[in-house]
PDB file of C-alpha atoms in Angstrom:
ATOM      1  CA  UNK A   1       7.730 -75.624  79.063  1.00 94.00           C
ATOM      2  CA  UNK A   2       5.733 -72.191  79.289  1.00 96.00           C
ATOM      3  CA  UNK A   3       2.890 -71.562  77.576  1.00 97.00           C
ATOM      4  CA  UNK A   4       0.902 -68.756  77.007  1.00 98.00           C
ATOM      5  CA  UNK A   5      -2.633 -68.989  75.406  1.00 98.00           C
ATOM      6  CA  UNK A   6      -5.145 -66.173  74.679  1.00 98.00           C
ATOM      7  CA  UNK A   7      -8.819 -66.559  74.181  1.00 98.00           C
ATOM      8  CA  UNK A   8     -11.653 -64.983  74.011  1.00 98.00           C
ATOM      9  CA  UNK A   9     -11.084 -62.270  70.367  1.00 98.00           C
ATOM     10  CA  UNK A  10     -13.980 -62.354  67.840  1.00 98.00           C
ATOM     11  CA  UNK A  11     -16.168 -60.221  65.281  1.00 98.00           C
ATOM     12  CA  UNK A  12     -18.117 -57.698  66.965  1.00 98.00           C
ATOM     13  CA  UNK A  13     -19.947 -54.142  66.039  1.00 98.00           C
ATOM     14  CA  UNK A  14     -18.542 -51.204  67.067  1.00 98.00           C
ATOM     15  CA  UNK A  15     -19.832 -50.517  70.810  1.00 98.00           C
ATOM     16  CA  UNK A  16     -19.879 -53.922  71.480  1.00 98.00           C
ATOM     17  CA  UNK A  17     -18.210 -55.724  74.090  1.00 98.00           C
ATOM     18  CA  UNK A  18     -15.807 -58.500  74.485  1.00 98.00           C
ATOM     19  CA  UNK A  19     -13.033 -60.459  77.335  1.00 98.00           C
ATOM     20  CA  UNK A  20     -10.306 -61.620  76.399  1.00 98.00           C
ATOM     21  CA  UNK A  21      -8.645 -64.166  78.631  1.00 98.00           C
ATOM     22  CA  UNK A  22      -4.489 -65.888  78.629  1.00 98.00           C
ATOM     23  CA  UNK A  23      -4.357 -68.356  80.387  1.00 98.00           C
ATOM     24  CA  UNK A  24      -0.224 -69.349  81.622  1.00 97.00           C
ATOM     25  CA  UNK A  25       1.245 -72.763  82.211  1.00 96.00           C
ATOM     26  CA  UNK A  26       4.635 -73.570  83.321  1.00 96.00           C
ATOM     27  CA  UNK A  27       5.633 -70.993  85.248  1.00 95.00           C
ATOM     28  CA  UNK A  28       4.966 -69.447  88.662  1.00 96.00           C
ATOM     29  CA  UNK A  29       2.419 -67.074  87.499  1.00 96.00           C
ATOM     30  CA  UNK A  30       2.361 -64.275  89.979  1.00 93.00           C
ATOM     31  CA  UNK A  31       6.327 -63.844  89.819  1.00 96.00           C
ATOM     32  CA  UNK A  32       5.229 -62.085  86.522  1.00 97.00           C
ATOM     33  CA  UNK A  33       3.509 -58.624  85.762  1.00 97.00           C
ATOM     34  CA  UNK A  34       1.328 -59.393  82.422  1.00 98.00           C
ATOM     35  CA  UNK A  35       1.016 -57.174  79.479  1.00 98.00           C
ATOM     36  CA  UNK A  36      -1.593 -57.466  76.770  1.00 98.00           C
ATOM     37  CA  UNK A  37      -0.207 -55.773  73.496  1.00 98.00           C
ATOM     38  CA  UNK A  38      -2.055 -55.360  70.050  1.00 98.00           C
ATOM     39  CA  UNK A  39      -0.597 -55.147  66.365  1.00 98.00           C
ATOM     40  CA  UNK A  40      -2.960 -53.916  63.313  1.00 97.00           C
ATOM     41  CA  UNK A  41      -2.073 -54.796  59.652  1.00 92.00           C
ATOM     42  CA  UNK A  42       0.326 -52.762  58.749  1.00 95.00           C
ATOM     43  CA  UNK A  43       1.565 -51.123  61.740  1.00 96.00           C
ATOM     44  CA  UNK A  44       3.969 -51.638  65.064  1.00 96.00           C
ATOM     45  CA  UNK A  45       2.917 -53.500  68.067  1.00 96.00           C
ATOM     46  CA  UNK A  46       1.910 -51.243  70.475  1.00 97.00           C
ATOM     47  CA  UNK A  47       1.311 -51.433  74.596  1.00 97.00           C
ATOM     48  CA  UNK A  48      -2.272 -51.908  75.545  1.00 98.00           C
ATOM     49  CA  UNK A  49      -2.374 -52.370  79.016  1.00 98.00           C
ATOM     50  CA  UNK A  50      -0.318 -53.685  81.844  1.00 98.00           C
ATOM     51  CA  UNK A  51      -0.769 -55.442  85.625  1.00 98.00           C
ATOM     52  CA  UNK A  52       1.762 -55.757  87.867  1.00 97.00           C
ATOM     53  CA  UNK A  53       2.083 -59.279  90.122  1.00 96.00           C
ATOM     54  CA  UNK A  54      -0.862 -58.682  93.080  1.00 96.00           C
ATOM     55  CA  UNK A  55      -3.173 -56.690  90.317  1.00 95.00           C
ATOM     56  CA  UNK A  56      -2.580 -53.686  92.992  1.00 96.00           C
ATOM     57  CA  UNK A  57      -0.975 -51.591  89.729  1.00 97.00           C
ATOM     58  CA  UNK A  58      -2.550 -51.131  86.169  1.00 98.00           C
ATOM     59  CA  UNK A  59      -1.383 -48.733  83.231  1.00 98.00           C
ATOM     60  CA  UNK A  60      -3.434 -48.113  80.110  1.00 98.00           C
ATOM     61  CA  UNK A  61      -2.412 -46.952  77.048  1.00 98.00           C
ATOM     62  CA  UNK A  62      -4.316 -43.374  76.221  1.00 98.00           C
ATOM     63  CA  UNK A  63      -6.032 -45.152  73.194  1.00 97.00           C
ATOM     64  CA  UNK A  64      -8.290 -47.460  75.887  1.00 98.00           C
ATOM     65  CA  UNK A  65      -7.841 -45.921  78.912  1.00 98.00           C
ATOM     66  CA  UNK A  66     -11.758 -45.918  80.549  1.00 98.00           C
ATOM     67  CA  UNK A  67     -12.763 -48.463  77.897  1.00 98.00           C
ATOM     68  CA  UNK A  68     -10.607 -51.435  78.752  1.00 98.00           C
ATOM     69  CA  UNK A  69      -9.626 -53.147  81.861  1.00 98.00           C
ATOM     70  CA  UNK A  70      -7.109 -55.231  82.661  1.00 98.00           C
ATOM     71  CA  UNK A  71      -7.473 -57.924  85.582  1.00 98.00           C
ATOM     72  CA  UNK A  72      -5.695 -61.072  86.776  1.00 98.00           C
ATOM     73  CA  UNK A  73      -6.802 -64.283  88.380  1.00 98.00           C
ATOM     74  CA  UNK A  74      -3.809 -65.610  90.179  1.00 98.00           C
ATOM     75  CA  UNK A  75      -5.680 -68.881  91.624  1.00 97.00           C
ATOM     76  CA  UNK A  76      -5.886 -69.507  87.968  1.00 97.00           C
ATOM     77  CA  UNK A  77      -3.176 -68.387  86.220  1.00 98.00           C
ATOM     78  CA  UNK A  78      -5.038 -66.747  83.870  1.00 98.00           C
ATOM     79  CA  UNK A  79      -5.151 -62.891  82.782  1.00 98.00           C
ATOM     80  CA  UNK A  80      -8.156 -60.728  82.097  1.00 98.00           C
ATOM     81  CA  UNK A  81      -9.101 -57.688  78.914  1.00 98.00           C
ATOM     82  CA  UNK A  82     -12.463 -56.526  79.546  1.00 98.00           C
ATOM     83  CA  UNK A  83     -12.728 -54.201  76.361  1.00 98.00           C
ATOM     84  CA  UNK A  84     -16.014 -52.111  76.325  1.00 98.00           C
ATOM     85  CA  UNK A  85     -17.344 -49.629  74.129  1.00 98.00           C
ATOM     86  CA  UNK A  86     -15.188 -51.037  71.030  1.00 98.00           C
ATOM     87  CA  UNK A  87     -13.868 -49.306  68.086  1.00 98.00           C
ATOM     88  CA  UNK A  88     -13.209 -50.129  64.756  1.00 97.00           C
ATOM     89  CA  UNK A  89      -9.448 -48.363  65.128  1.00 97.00           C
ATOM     90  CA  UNK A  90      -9.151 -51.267  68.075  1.00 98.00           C
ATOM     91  CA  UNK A  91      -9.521 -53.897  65.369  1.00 98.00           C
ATOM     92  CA  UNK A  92      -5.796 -55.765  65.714  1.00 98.00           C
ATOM     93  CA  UNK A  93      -4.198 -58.839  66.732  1.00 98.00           C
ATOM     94  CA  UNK A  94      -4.058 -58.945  70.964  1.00 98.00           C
ATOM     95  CA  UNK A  95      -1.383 -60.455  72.390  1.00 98.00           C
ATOM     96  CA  UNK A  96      -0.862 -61.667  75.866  1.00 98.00           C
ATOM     97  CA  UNK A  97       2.726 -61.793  77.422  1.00 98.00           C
ATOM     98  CA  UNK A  98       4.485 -62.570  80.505  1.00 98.00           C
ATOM     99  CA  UNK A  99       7.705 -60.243  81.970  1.00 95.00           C
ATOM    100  CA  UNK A 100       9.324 -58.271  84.589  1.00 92.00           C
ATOM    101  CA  UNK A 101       8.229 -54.569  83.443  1.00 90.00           C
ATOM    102  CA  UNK A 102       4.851 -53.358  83.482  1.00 94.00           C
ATOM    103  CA  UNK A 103       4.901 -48.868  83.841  1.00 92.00           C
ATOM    104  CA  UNK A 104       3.235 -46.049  81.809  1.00 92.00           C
ATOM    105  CA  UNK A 105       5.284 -46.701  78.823  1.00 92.00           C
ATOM    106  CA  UNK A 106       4.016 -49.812  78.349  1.00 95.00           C
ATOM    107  CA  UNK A 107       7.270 -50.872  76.655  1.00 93.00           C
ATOM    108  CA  UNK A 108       7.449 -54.688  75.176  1.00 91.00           C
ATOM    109  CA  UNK A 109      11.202 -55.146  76.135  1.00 88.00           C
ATOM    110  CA  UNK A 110      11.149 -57.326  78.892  1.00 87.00           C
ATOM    111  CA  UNK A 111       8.522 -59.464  78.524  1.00 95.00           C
ATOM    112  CA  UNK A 112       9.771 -63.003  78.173  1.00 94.00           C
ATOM    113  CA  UNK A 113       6.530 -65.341  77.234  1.00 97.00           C
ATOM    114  CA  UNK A 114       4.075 -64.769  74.621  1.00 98.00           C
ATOM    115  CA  UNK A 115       1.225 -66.225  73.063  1.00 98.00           C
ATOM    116  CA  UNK A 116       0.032 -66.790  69.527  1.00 97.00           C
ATOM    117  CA  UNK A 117      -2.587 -63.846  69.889  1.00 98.00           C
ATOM    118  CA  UNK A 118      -6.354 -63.830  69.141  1.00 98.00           C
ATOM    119  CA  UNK A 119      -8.202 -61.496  66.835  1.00 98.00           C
ATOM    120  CA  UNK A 120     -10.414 -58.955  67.361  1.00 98.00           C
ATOM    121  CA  UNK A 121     -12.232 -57.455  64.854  1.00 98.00           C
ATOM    122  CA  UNK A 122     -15.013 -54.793  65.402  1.00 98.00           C
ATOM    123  CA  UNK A 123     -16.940 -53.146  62.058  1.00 97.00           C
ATOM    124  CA  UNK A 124     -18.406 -50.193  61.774  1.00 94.00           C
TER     125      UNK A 124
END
């Protein structure tokens, strides 16, 4: 049985800091690229950042890109979200997921495991 579990969201002020981590069970980790993914109240799920199998590729959506990075631990089957200089617009629900597709578009189709999410909410 896979599971996906994220870690790591929390209350912080805006320019503030935090890591995220998902940590995978039950399946061969580094078959799959990784996606994290993010959905605010009232609004679509949207592509944060993606890493393929080796960690030798990364995308970032616009929205991040030079404030988050994404990083993988394949010894531990666990996925990284460094998230720096944090905005209230990042405030959402971050979701960690497991798949086959990781490019610019940072599409969700494709990605076969997901976890429950973990908050992060950063005030003004």
């Amino acid at each position: 049985q896979v599971q996906v579990v994220e870690s790591g969201g929390g209350l912080v002020q805006a320019g503030g800091s935090l890591r995220l981590s998902c940590t995978a069970s039950g399946l061969t980790f580094d078959d799959y690229t990784m996606g994290w993914f993010r959905q605010a109240p009232g609004k679509d799920r949207e592509g944060v950042s993606c890493i393929n199998w080796s960690g030798s590729s990364t995308y970032y959506a616009d929205s991040v890109k030079g404030r988050f990075t994404i990083s993988r631990d394949n010894a531990k089957n666990t996925l990284y979200l460094q998230m720096n200089s944090l905005k209230p617009e990042d405030t959402a629900m971050y979701y960690c997921a497991a798949g086959m597709l990781c490019d610019s578009a940072l599409r969700d189709y494709g990605y076969n495991y997901w976890g429950q999410g973990t908050q992060v909410t950063v005030s003004s």
